[in-house]
Amino acid sequence: MTPPASSAVRRRTILAGTAAAGTTTALATTVANPAGAEAARREVFAHGVASGDPMPDRVVLWTRVTPTRDATPGSGKGPRVSVQWEVATDRRFRKVVRRGEVVTSKSRDHTVKVDATRLKPARWYYYRFTCKGQHSPVGRTRTAPADNATPANLRFGVVSCANLQAGWFSAYRHLARRDDLHAVIHLGDYLYEYAPGEYGYGQKDVDVRPHVPAREMVALGDYRQRHAQYKQDPDLQDLHARYPFIVTWDDHESTNDAHKDGAENHQPDEGDWAARRARAHRAYDEWMPVRLNDTARLGDGTRLFRELRFGKLAQLSMLDLRTYRDEQVATAAPTPVPSLEAKVSDPDRTIAGRAQLDWLNRSLRRAKPQWKIVGNPVMIAPVTFAQVPTELVDPVNDVTGILPRDGAPYNVDQWDGYTDDRREVFAGIRDRRLRDVVFLTGDIHSGWACDLPLDAATYPASESAGVEFVCTSVTSNNLKDITGAPSRTASLAVEATIMANNRHVKYLNFDDHGFSVFDLTPARAQMDYFVIGDRADPKAGVSWTASWATESGTNRVVPVDAPVGGRHV
């Protein structure tokens, strides 16, 4: 079922993070003809460039170099090499404003990550790296507005759940073609841990592109190779080179349904869980343009939750809801529903961890910017039991986990499984009379727009703590993929039933893949939902499907009849 490679794919062969097979140009050799020079550049910088975590005066810059043929990702081979970096105000680097030199080696898998400082706020910059006589591709990035600035708008691409085995990254390609974004927010599941044949395209789990290495990633070398494979995807490379990313992890960056003491997809024969998670976190730190513990340095900590400010218009709080959470409660029969409800509401159980929850409450309380945005890996809106036909319960749960058995009302992997944490966050918003709180969420391979009721039982009479916009998956299977339904008829029935029983859920799409665009102005926050065609088609097109917004001060979502347009950058 694997489709033929497009021209974009042919120009950058996706391998296990290795140099392209059959290339004979030596890495350190200057080649006279342009094609040979381009081949040499690709060998040294096979994984592209990226930037992330923009602040008013700095941004993280990233690349990975291949100094010798055997220095492939995860190999633990290759010499120490010096890499130069430059930041300029023009694409031709005639006006270089910052430059430096760093050393990388096999100890960090030959990745390079620097914090380019002393930049000016709200500016576009160009950056590149140089190693072994070769320049990297040129990347473009943008700093955040100054803290006292009042930008007319902010516009972000929003994505999550990109499984390379399940399809081509057309969503990234279409986002990269836009010229009206300021950054891309990735809400987790940037990559997947599974071996080939385990989690692919549709009902039969067909591998459109098999994972490398050809096994579940467990060892440090496995995680490094998998990151390298994803970073060689041409559409992801283009998007990284076009915009800075703001990222968080969910579970598949380590393994499925992770919690602080283990994971559903971690078995005793795979070794110690803490050691495996440490390897996953190390590879993530090496391969992603992100600050852990507020720095671009490696090995100084694993704290991913952090705050970014965009002038007086918005503050973005990015959460980590895997590292500190307690294990999900067991829901398998014969667990009685009252017992399950007692467990999920137990105040001693947490999804965020005490330190992060305190940080989030303080962050929301002291926030000076108008919009309080929360980058939220798993859904926070409550979803209660709905009378969905029995034959659809299991397929829906394969995708979302939201439909209970025997009347149990919770998806326990989401905030519904840790309701005391959610109660505390919502109560803090209510008690401080906060407005303009928006949760941006990924994880469940479906699109949602919801109010966040303080009391779901009395909604809409009760107040709303804010709103939640959930983006669909880039490629990972959704309801239509799992059921194999030829049309949206079955899903429409499920969606209608869920919304009828959860009146705060205003929009739901179980069937499409794609990306969202989130736009902020002083008057409103709007989420536009775009869907792609067949994931197995590397040339899949894109179309707009829906838009929802919340007007300032209302804490409620309303439909909008068109996506954002025009230029405010």
Coordinates of C-alpha atoms in Angstrom, one line a residue:
M1 CA 0.0 0.0 0.0
T2 CA 3.0 2.3 0.2
P3 CA 2.6 5.0 -2.5
P4 CA 5.4 6.0 -4.8
A5 CA 7.7 8.6 -3.4
S6 CA 7.0 12.2 -4.5
S7 CA 9.7 14.5 -5.8
A8 CA 9.9 16.1 -2.4
V9 CA 10.6 12.7 -0.9
R10 CA 13.1 11.7 -3.5
R11 CA 15.2 14.8 -2.8
R12 CA 15.6 13.7 0.8
T13 CA 15.6 9.9 1.2
I14 CA 14.2 8.9 4.6
L15 CA 16.6 6.5 6.2
A16 CA 17.7 5.5 9.7
G17 CA 19.4 8.8 10.2
T18 CA 22.2 7.8 7.9
A19 CA 23.8 9.4 4.9
A20 CA 22.0 8.6 1.6
A21 CA 22.9 5.2 0.3
G22 CA 25.1 5.1 -2.8
T23 CA 26.6 8.6 -2.2
T24 CA 30.4 8.6 -2.9
T25 CA 31.3 12.2 -2.1
A26 CA 33.7 12.5 0.8
L27 CA 32.3 14.6 3.6
A28 CA 35.3 17.0 3.8
T29 CA 35.8 17.3 0.0
T30 CA 34.9 20.4 -1.8
V31 CA 33.0 19.4 -4.9
A32 CA 33.2 21.5 -8.1
N33 CA 29.8 20.9 -9.5
P34 CA 26.6 22.2 -7.7
A35 CA 25.0 18.8 -7.5
G36 CA 28.0 17.4 -5.8
A37 CA 28.2 20.3 -3.4
E38 CA 24.5 19.8 -2.5
A39 CA 25.1 16.1 -1.9
A40 CA 28.0 16.9 0.5
R41 CA 25.8 19.5 2.3
R42 CA 23.0 16.9 2.7
E43 CA 25.4 14.4 4.1
V44 CA 26.7 16.7 6.8
F45 CA 23.3 18.2 7.6
A46 CA 21.0 15.3 6.8
H47 CA 18.5 16.2 9.5
G48 CA 17.9 19.9 8.7
V49 CA 17.7 22.8 11.1
A50 CA 15.2 23.9 13.7
S51 CA 14.5 26.6 16.2
G52 CA 12.2 26.9 19.2
D53 CA 11.1 28.5 22.5
P54 CA 11.1 32.1 21.2
M55 CA 11.6 34.8 23.8
P56 CA 11.9 38.6 23.1
D57 CA 15.7 38.5 23.1
R58 CA 16.6 34.9 22.3
V59 CA 15.7 31.7 20.5
V60 CA 17.0 28.1 20.6
L61 CA 18.8 27.0 17.4
W62 CA 19.3 23.3 16.6
T63 CA 20.9 21.0 14.1
R64 CA 22.6 17.6 13.9
V65 CA 25.9 17.0 12.0
T66 CA 27.3 13.8 10.5
P67 CA 31.0 14.4 10.5
T68 CA 32.0 10.9 9.2
R69 CA 30.1 8.1 7.4
D70 CA 30.0 5.9 10.5
A71 CA 28.8 8.7 12.8
T72 CA 25.1 7.8 12.2
P73 CA 22.5 8.6 14.8
G74 CA 22.5 6.2 17.8
S75 CA 25.8 4.6 16.6
G76 CA 28.0 6.0 19.4
K77 CA 30.6 6.6 16.7
G78 CA 32.3 9.7 15.3
P79 CA 34.9 12.4 16.2
R80 CA 34.5 15.6 18.1
V81 CA 33.9 18.4 15.7
S82 CA 33.4 22.2 15.8
V83 CA 30.3 23.7 14.4
Q84 CA 29.8 27.4 13.7
W85 CA 26.5 29.1 13.8
E86 CA 25.3 32.5 12.5
V87 CA 22.1 34.6 12.9
A88 CA 21.4 37.4 10.3
T89 CA 18.6 39.8 9.4
D90 CA 18.8 38.7 5.8
R91 CA 18.7 35.4 4.0
R92 CA 22.1 36.0 2.3
F93 CA 23.8 36.6 5.7
R94 CA 25.2 40.0 4.7
K95 CA 24.0 41.4 8.0
V96 CA 25.1 38.9 10.6
V97 CA 24.1 40.0 14.1
R98 CA 25.2 37.0 16.2
R99 CA 27.7 34.1 15.6
G100 CA 29.4 31.5 17.7
E101 CA 31.1 28.1 17.7
V102 CA 30.3 25.0 19.6
V103 CA 31.8 21.5 19.8
T104 CA 29.7 18.4 19.5
S105 CA 30.5 14.7 19.7
K106 CA 29.1 11.2 20.0
S107 CA 28.3 11.8 23.7
R108 CA 25.4 14.0 22.5
D109 CA 24.8 12.1 19.2
H110 CA 26.4 14.9 17.3
T111 CA 23.5 17.2 17.9
V112 CA 23.9 21.0 18.3
K113 CA 21.7 23.2 20.4
V114 CA 22.5 26.8 21.3
D115 CA 20.5 29.7 22.8
A116 CA 21.1 32.7 20.4
T117 CA 20.8 35.7 22.7
R118 CA 20.9 39.5 22.4
L119 CA 18.3 39.5 19.6
K120 CA 15.6 42.1 19.2
P121 CA 11.9 41.4 19.9
A122 CA 9.3 40.6 17.3
R123 CA 11.9 40.2 14.5
W124 CA 12.4 37.6 11.8
Y125 CA 15.9 36.2 11.7
Y126 CA 17.8 33.8 9.5
Y127 CA 20.2 31.2 10.8
R128 CA 22.6 28.6 9.6
F129 CA 25.4 26.2 10.8
T130 CA 28.7 25.4 9.2
C131 CA 30.7 22.2 9.6
K132 CA 33.4 20.4 7.6
G133 CA 33.3 23.2 5.0
Q134 CA 29.6 22.9 4.4
H135 CA 26.7 25.2 5.2
S136 CA 23.4 23.8 6.6
P137 CA 20.1 24.7 5.0
V138 CA 19.0 28.2 6.0
G139 CA 16.4 28.4 8.7
R140 CA 14.0 31.3 9.6
T141 CA 12.9 32.1 13.1
R142 CA 11.1 34.8 15.0
T143 CA 11.5 36.3 18.4
A144 CA 8.6 37.0 20.7
P145 CA 7.2 40.5 21.2
A146 CA 8.7 42.6 24.1
D147 CA 6.9 42.2 27.4
N148 CA 5.4 45.7 27.1
A149 CA 4.4 45.4 23.5
T150 CA 0.8 45.2 22.3
P151 CA 0.8 43.1 19.1
A152 CA -2.3 43.3 16.9
N153 CA -2.4 39.5 16.8
L154 CA -0.5 36.3 17.3
R155 CA -1.0 33.3 15.0
F156 CA 0.2 29.7 15.7
G157 CA 0.1 26.4 13.8
V158 CA -1.2 23.7 16.2
V159 CA -0.4 20.0 15.7
S160 CA -0.1 16.7 17.5
C161 CA 0.1 13.0 17.0
A162 CA 2.3 12.4 14.0
N163 CA 2.9 8.7 13.4
L164 CA 5.3 8.2 10.5
Q165 CA 4.1 4.6 10.0
A166 CA 0.5 5.8 9.5
G167 CA 1.1 8.2 6.6
W168 CA 2.9 11.1 5.1
F169 CA 3.2 14.4 6.9
S170 CA 1.1 16.5 4.5
A171 CA -0.2 18.6 7.4
Y172 CA 3.3 19.8 8.0
R173 CA 3.8 20.5 4.3
H174 CA 0.7 22.7 4.1
L175 CA 1.6 24.6 7.3
A176 CA 5.1 25.3 5.9
R177 CA 3.5 26.9 2.8
R178 CA 1.7 29.5 4.9
D179 CA 3.4 32.8 5.5
D180 CA 1.2 34.2 8.3
L181 CA 2.3 32.3 11.4
H182 CA 4.5 33.3 14.2
A183 CA 5.3 29.8 15.6
V184 CA 4.1 26.2 15.7
I185 CA 2.8 24.7 18.9
H186 CA 3.3 20.9 19.0
L187 CA 1.2 19.3 21.8
G188 CA 2.9 15.9 21.9
D189 CA 3.4 12.6 20.2
Y190 CA 5.9 14.1 18.0
L191 CA 7.1 10.6 17.3
Y192 CA 6.0 7.0 18.1
E193 CA 7.7 4.1 19.8
Y194 CA 6.2 1.2 18.0
A195 CA 8.0 -1.4 15.9
P196 CA 6.9 -1.9 12.2
G197 CA 3.5 -3.7 11.9
E198 CA 2.4 -2.6 15.4
Y199 CA 0.7 0.7 14.8
G200 CA 0.2 1.9 11.2
Y201 CA -2.4 3.0 8.7
G202 CA -6.0 1.9 9.3
Q203 CA -7.6 -1.3 10.4
K204 CA -4.7 -3.5 9.2
D205 CA -1.9 -1.3 10.6
V206 CA -0.3 -1.0 7.2
D207 CA 3.2 0.6 7.4
V208 CA 3.1 3.4 4.9
R209 CA 6.7 4.0 6.0
P210 CA 8.2 1.5 8.5
H211 CA 9.9 2.7 11.6
V212 CA 13.6 2.6 12.1
P213 CA 15.0 0.8 14.0
A214 CA 12.8 -2.1 13.1
R215 CA 11.8 -2.7 16.8
E216 CA 10.1 -0.8 19.6
M217 CA 12.5 1.9 20.8
V218 CA 13.8 1.1 24.3
A219 CA 17.5 1.7 24.3
L220 CA 19.1 5.2 24.0
G221 CA 20.3 4.3 20.5
D222 CA 16.7 3.4 19.5
Y223 CA 15.3 6.7 20.6
R224 CA 18.1 8.6 18.8
Q225 CA 17.6 6.7 15.6
R226 CA 13.8 7.2 15.7
H227 CA 14.2 11.0 16.3
A228 CA 16.7 11.0 13.4
Q229 CA 14.2 9.2 11.1
Y230 CA 11.5 11.7 11.8
K231 CA 13.8 14.6 11.4
Q232 CA 14.6 13.4 7.8
D233 CA 11.0 13.7 6.7
P234 CA 11.1 16.6 4.1
D235 CA 7.8 18.1 5.2
L236 CA 8.8 18.2 8.9
Q237 CA 12.2 19.6 7.9
D238 CA 10.6 22.4 5.9
L239 CA 8.2 23.3 8.7
H240 CA 11.1 23.4 11.3
A241 CA 13.1 25.6 8.9
R242 CA 10.2 27.9 8.4
Y243 CA 9.0 28.6 12.0
P244 CA 10.1 28.2 15.6
F245 CA 8.4 25.3 17.4
I246 CA 7.0 25.3 21.0
V247 CA 6.7 21.7 22.1
T248 CA 5.8 19.4 24.9
W249 CA 5.8 15.6 25.1
D250 CA 2.9 13.3 25.7
D251 CA 3.3 9.5 26.1
H252 CA 4.7 8.2 22.8
E253 CA 7.9 10.1 23.1
S254 CA 8.7 7.5 25.7
T255 CA 6.0 4.8 25.4
N256 CA 2.2 4.5 25.5
D257 CA 0.2 5.6 28.6
A258 CA 3.2 6.5 30.5
H259 CA 3.1 7.6 34.2
K260 CA 5.7 8.3 36.8
D261 CA 6.1 4.6 37.8
G262 CA 5.7 2.8 34.5
A263 CA 3.6 2.6 31.3
E264 CA 1.1 0.4 29.6
N265 CA 3.6 -0.4 26.9
H266 CA 6.6 -1.1 29.2
Q267 CA 7.1 -4.7 30.1
P268 CA 9.5 -6.2 32.7
D269 CA 11.7 -7.7 30.1
E270 CA 12.4 -4.2 28.8
G271 CA 14.3 -3.3 31.8
D272 CA 13.9 -0.6 34.5
W273 CA 11.2 2.0 33.7
A274 CA 13.1 4.9 35.2
A275 CA 16.2 4.1 33.1
R276 CA 14.1 3.8 29.9
R277 CA 12.3 7.1 30.6
A278 CA 15.7 8.8 31.3
R279 CA 16.9 7.6 27.9
A280 CA 13.8 9.0 26.2
H281 CA 14.2 12.3 27.9
R282 CA 17.9 12.5 27.0
A283 CA 17.2 11.8 23.3
Y284 CA 14.4 14.4 23.4
D285 CA 16.7 17.0 24.9
E286 CA 19.3 16.2 22.3
W287 CA 17.0 16.2 19.3
M288 CA 14.4 18.9 20.0
P289 CA 14.8 22.8 19.9
V290 CA 13.5 23.2 23.4
R291 CA 14.7 24.4 26.8
L292 CA 14.6 21.9 29.6
N293 CA 15.1 23.5 33.0
D294 CA 15.0 26.8 31.2
T295 CA 18.3 26.3 29.3
A296 CA 19.5 24.9 26.0
R297 CA 22.2 22.9 27.8
L298 CA 22.0 19.2 27.9
G299 CA 21.9 17.2 31.1
D300 CA 20.9 19.9 33.5
G301 CA 17.4 18.6 34.2
T302 CA 14.2 17.2 32.7
R303 CA 11.7 19.9 33.7
L304 CA 9.7 20.6 30.5
F305 CA 6.8 22.7 31.9
R306 CA 7.6 26.3 31.3
E307 CA 6.1 29.7 30.5
L308 CA 6.5 31.9 27.4
R309 CA 5.2 35.4 27.1
F310 CA 4.1 37.3 24.0
G311 CA 3.8 40.9 25.0
K312 CA 0.7 42.1 26.7
L313 CA -1.5 39.9 24.5
A314 CA -0.7 36.3 25.6
Q315 CA 1.1 34.1 28.0
L316 CA 1.6 30.4 27.1
S317 CA 2.0 27.8 29.8
M318 CA 3.2 24.5 28.5
L319 CA 2.4 21.4 30.6
D320 CA 4.1 18.0 31.1
L321 CA 1.3 15.6 32.1
R322 CA 3.3 12.3 32.0
T323 CA 6.4 12.7 34.2
Y324 CA 4.7 13.4 37.5
R325 CA 1.3 11.7 37.2
D326 CA 0.1 8.7 39.2
E327 CA -0.8 5.5 37.4
Q328 CA -4.1 5.5 35.6
V329 CA -6.9 3.7 37.6
A330 CA -7.8 0.3 36.4
T331 CA -11.1 0.2 34.6
A332 CA -11.3 -3.5 33.5
A333 CA -14.3 -5.5 34.7
P334 CA -15.4 -6.3 37.4
T335 CA -14.3 -2.9 38.9
P336 CA -17.7 -1.3 40.0
V337 CA -18.5 2.2 38.8
P338 CA -18.8 3.7 42.4
S339 CA -15.3 2.4 43.2
L340 CA -13.9 3.9 39.9
E341 CA -15.5 7.2 40.7
A342 CA -13.9 7.3 44.1
K343 CA -10.5 6.5 42.7
V344 CA -10.5 9.1 39.9
S345 CA -11.6 11.8 42.4
D346 CA -9.1 10.8 45.1
P347 CA -7.2 14.1 46.1
D348 CA -4.1 12.1 46.7
R349 CA -3.8 11.2 43.0
T350 CA -2.4 13.7 40.5
I351 CA -2.0 14.1 36.8
A352 CA 0.3 17.2 37.1
G353 CA 2.3 16.6 40.3
R354 CA 2.1 19.0 43.2
A355 CA 5.0 21.2 42.1
Q356 CA 3.7 21.7 38.5
L357 CA 0.1 22.2 39.7
D358 CA 1.3 25.0 42.1
W359 CA 3.3 26.5 39.3
L360 CA 0.3 26.5 36.9
N361 CA -2.0 28.1 39.6
R362 CA 0.6 30.8 40.3
S363 CA 1.2 31.3 36.5
L364 CA -2.5 31.8 35.9
R365 CA -3.0 34.0 39.0
R366 CA -0.1 36.5 38.3
A367 CA -0.5 36.5 34.5
K368 CA -0.4 40.1 33.2
P369 CA -1.1 39.3 29.5
Q370 CA -4.7 39.3 28.5
W371 CA -4.9 35.7 27.2
K372 CA -3.9 32.9 29.4
I373 CA -3.1 30.0 27.1
V374 CA -2.3 26.5 28.4
G375 CA -0.5 24.0 26.2
N376 CA -2.2 20.8 27.5
P377 CA -1.2 17.3 26.2
V378 CA -4.5 15.6 27.2
M379 CA -8.1 16.7 27.3
I380 CA -9.3 18.6 30.4
A381 CA -13.0 19.1 29.5
P382 CA -15.2 16.5 31.2
V383 CA -16.8 13.8 29.1
T384 CA -19.6 11.8 30.6
F385 CA -21.3 8.5 29.6
A386 CA -23.2 8.6 26.4
Q387 CA -25.5 5.9 24.9
V388 CA -23.3 5.0 22.0
P389 CA -24.2 1.8 20.1
T390 CA -22.3 -1.2 21.6
E391 CA -20.6 -2.1 18.3
L392 CA -19.0 1.3 18.2
V393 CA -17.7 1.5 21.8
D394 CA -14.5 -0.5 21.3
P395 CA -13.5 1.3 18.0
V396 CA -14.0 4.7 19.6
N397 CA -12.0 3.7 22.6
D398 CA -9.2 2.5 20.4
V399 CA -8.8 6.1 19.3
T400 CA -9.9 8.2 22.2
G401 CA -10.6 6.1 25.3
I402 CA -13.6 8.3 26.1
L403 CA -16.4 5.7 26.0
P404 CA -16.8 3.7 29.2
R405 CA -17.9 0.1 29.7
D406 CA -20.9 -0.6 31.9
G407 CA -21.6 3.1 32.5
A408 CA -18.2 4.2 33.8
P409 CA -18.0 7.9 33.0
Y410 CA -14.4 8.6 32.4
N411 CA -11.4 8.3 30.1
V412 CA -8.9 7.8 32.9
D413 CA -5.9 8.8 30.8
Q414 CA -7.2 12.4 30.6
W415 CA -8.0 14.9 33.4
D416 CA -11.2 12.9 33.8
G417 CA -9.1 10.3 35.6
Y418 CA -7.7 12.9 38.0
T419 CA -10.6 15.1 38.8
D420 CA -9.3 16.7 41.9
D421 CA -6.5 18.3 40.0
R422 CA -9.0 19.7 37.5
R423 CA -11.3 20.9 40.3
E424 CA -8.4 22.8 41.8
V425 CA -7.4 24.5 38.6
F426 CA -11.0 25.4 37.7
A427 CA -11.7 26.7 41.3
G428 CA -8.6 28.9 41.1
I429 CA -9.8 30.4 37.9
R430 CA -13.3 31.0 39.4
D431 CA -12.0 32.4 42.7
R432 CA -9.7 34.8 41.0
R433 CA -12.4 35.7 38.4
L434 CA -10.0 35.1 35.6
R435 CA -11.2 35.5 32.0
D436 CA -9.7 34.6 28.6
V437 CA -8.3 31.2 29.6
V438 CA -7.8 28.8 26.7
F439 CA -6.6 25.2 26.8
L440 CA -5.0 24.0 23.6
T441 CA -4.9 20.2 23.5
G442 CA -3.8 17.2 21.4
D443 CA -3.6 13.5 22.1
I444 CA -7.0 12.1 21.0
H445 CA -6.8 12.2 17.2
S446 CA -10.0 14.2 16.9
G447 CA -11.1 17.9 16.8
W448 CA -13.1 19.4 19.6
A449 CA -14.3 22.9 20.8
C450 CA -15.6 23.0 24.3
D451 CA -16.6 25.2 27.2
L452 CA -15.1 24.2 30.5
P453 CA -18.0 24.1 33.0
L454 CA -17.4 24.6 36.7
D455 CA -20.3 22.2 37.2
A456 CA -21.1 20.0 34.2
A457 CA -24.4 18.8 35.8
T458 CA -25.9 22.3 35.8
Y459 CA -24.3 23.6 32.5
P460 CA -25.1 25.9 30.8
A461 CA -26.6 27.6 33.8
S462 CA -23.2 27.2 35.6
E463 CA -20.2 29.3 34.8
S464 CA -17.4 28.3 32.4
A465 CA -13.8 28.4 33.6
G466 CA -12.6 28.9 30.1
V467 CA -12.6 27.1 26.8
E468 CA -10.7 24.2 25.2
F469 CA -9.7 23.7 21.6
V470 CA -8.5 20.2 20.7
C471 CA -6.6 19.6 17.4
T472 CA -6.8 16.4 15.4
S473 CA -3.9 14.1 14.6
V474 CA -1.4 14.7 11.8
T475 CA -1.6 11.0 10.8
S476 CA -2.5 8.8 13.8
N477 CA -5.6 6.7 13.4
N478 CA -9.0 8.1 14.3
L479 CA -12.5 6.6 14.5
K480 CA -13.1 6.3 10.8
D481 CA -9.7 4.6 10.3
I482 CA -10.3 2.1 13.0
T483 CA -13.8 1.1 12.0
G484 CA -13.1 1.2 8.3
A485 CA -16.4 3.0 7.7
P486 CA -16.7 4.2 4.1
S487 CA -18.4 7.5 5.2
R488 CA -18.8 9.7 8.2
T489 CA -22.3 8.3 8.9
A490 CA -21.3 6.2 11.9
S491 CA -19.1 8.9 13.4
L492 CA -21.8 11.6 13.0
A493 CA -24.1 9.5 15.1
V494 CA -21.5 9.0 17.8
E495 CA -20.5 12.7 17.8
A496 CA -24.2 13.8 18.0
T497 CA -24.8 11.5 21.0
I498 CA -21.7 12.7 22.8
M499 CA -22.6 16.3 22.3
A500 CA -26.2 15.7 23.4
N501 CA -25.0 14.2 26.6
N502 CA -22.2 16.8 27.1
R503 CA -23.8 20.1 26.3
H504 CA -20.5 22.0 26.8
V505 CA -19.0 20.1 23.8
K506 CA -19.9 22.3 20.9
Y507 CA -17.8 20.7 18.1
L508 CA -16.5 17.2 17.5
N509 CA -14.8 15.6 14.5
F510 CA -13.7 12.0 14.9
D511 CA -12.8 11.3 11.3
D512 CA -10.3 13.8 9.8
H513 CA -6.5 14.4 10.0
G514 CA -4.7 17.7 9.6
F515 CA -3.7 20.8 11.6
S516 CA -5.2 23.8 13.2
V517 CA -4.4 27.5 13.2
F518 CA -4.9 29.4 16.4
D519 CA -5.2 33.2 16.1
L520 CA -5.4 35.7 19.0
T521 CA -6.4 39.4 19.0
P522 CA -7.5 41.6 21.9
A523 CA -11.1 40.9 20.8
R524 CA -11.1 37.1 20.4
A525 CA -9.3 33.8 20.2
Q526 CA -10.1 31.6 17.1
M527 CA -9.2 28.1 16.2
D528 CA -9.4 27.1 12.5
Y529 CA -9.5 23.4 11.6
F530 CA -7.9 22.2 8.4
V531 CA -8.1 18.6 7.1
I532 CA -5.9 16.8 4.6
G533 CA -6.8 14.0 2.1
D534 CA -5.6 10.5 2.2
R535 CA -2.6 10.1 4.6
A536 CA -1.2 7.4 2.2
D537 CA -0.9 10.0 -0.6
P538 CA 2.3 12.1 -0.2
K539 CA 0.6 14.8 -2.3
A540 CA -2.6 15.0 -0.3
G541 CA -4.4 18.3 -0.5
V542 CA -5.9 20.4 2.3
S543 CA -9.2 22.1 3.0
W544 CA -10.8 24.2 5.7
T545 CA -13.5 22.4 7.6
A546 CA -14.6 24.5 10.7
S547 CA -13.7 27.5 12.9
W548 CA -14.6 28.2 16.5
A549 CA -13.8 31.2 18.6
T550 CA -14.2 32.7 22.1
E551 CA -14.8 36.4 22.5
S552 CA -12.8 38.2 25.1
G553 CA -14.5 38.0 28.5
T554 CA -17.1 35.3 27.7
N555 CA -15.3 32.0 28.5
R556 CA -17.6 30.4 25.9
V557 CA -17.0 29.1 22.3
V558 CA -19.1 30.1 19.3
P559 CA -18.9 29.0 15.6
V560 CA -17.3 31.2 13.0
D561 CA -18.1 31.1 9.4
A562 CA -14.6 31.5 7.9
P563 CA -10.9 31.0 8.9
V564 CA -8.6 33.9 9.7
G565 CA -7.1 35.7 6.8
G566 CA -5.0 38.7 5.9
R567 CA -1.5 39.5 7.2
H568 CA -0.7 40.9 10.6
V569 CA 3.0 40.0 10.7

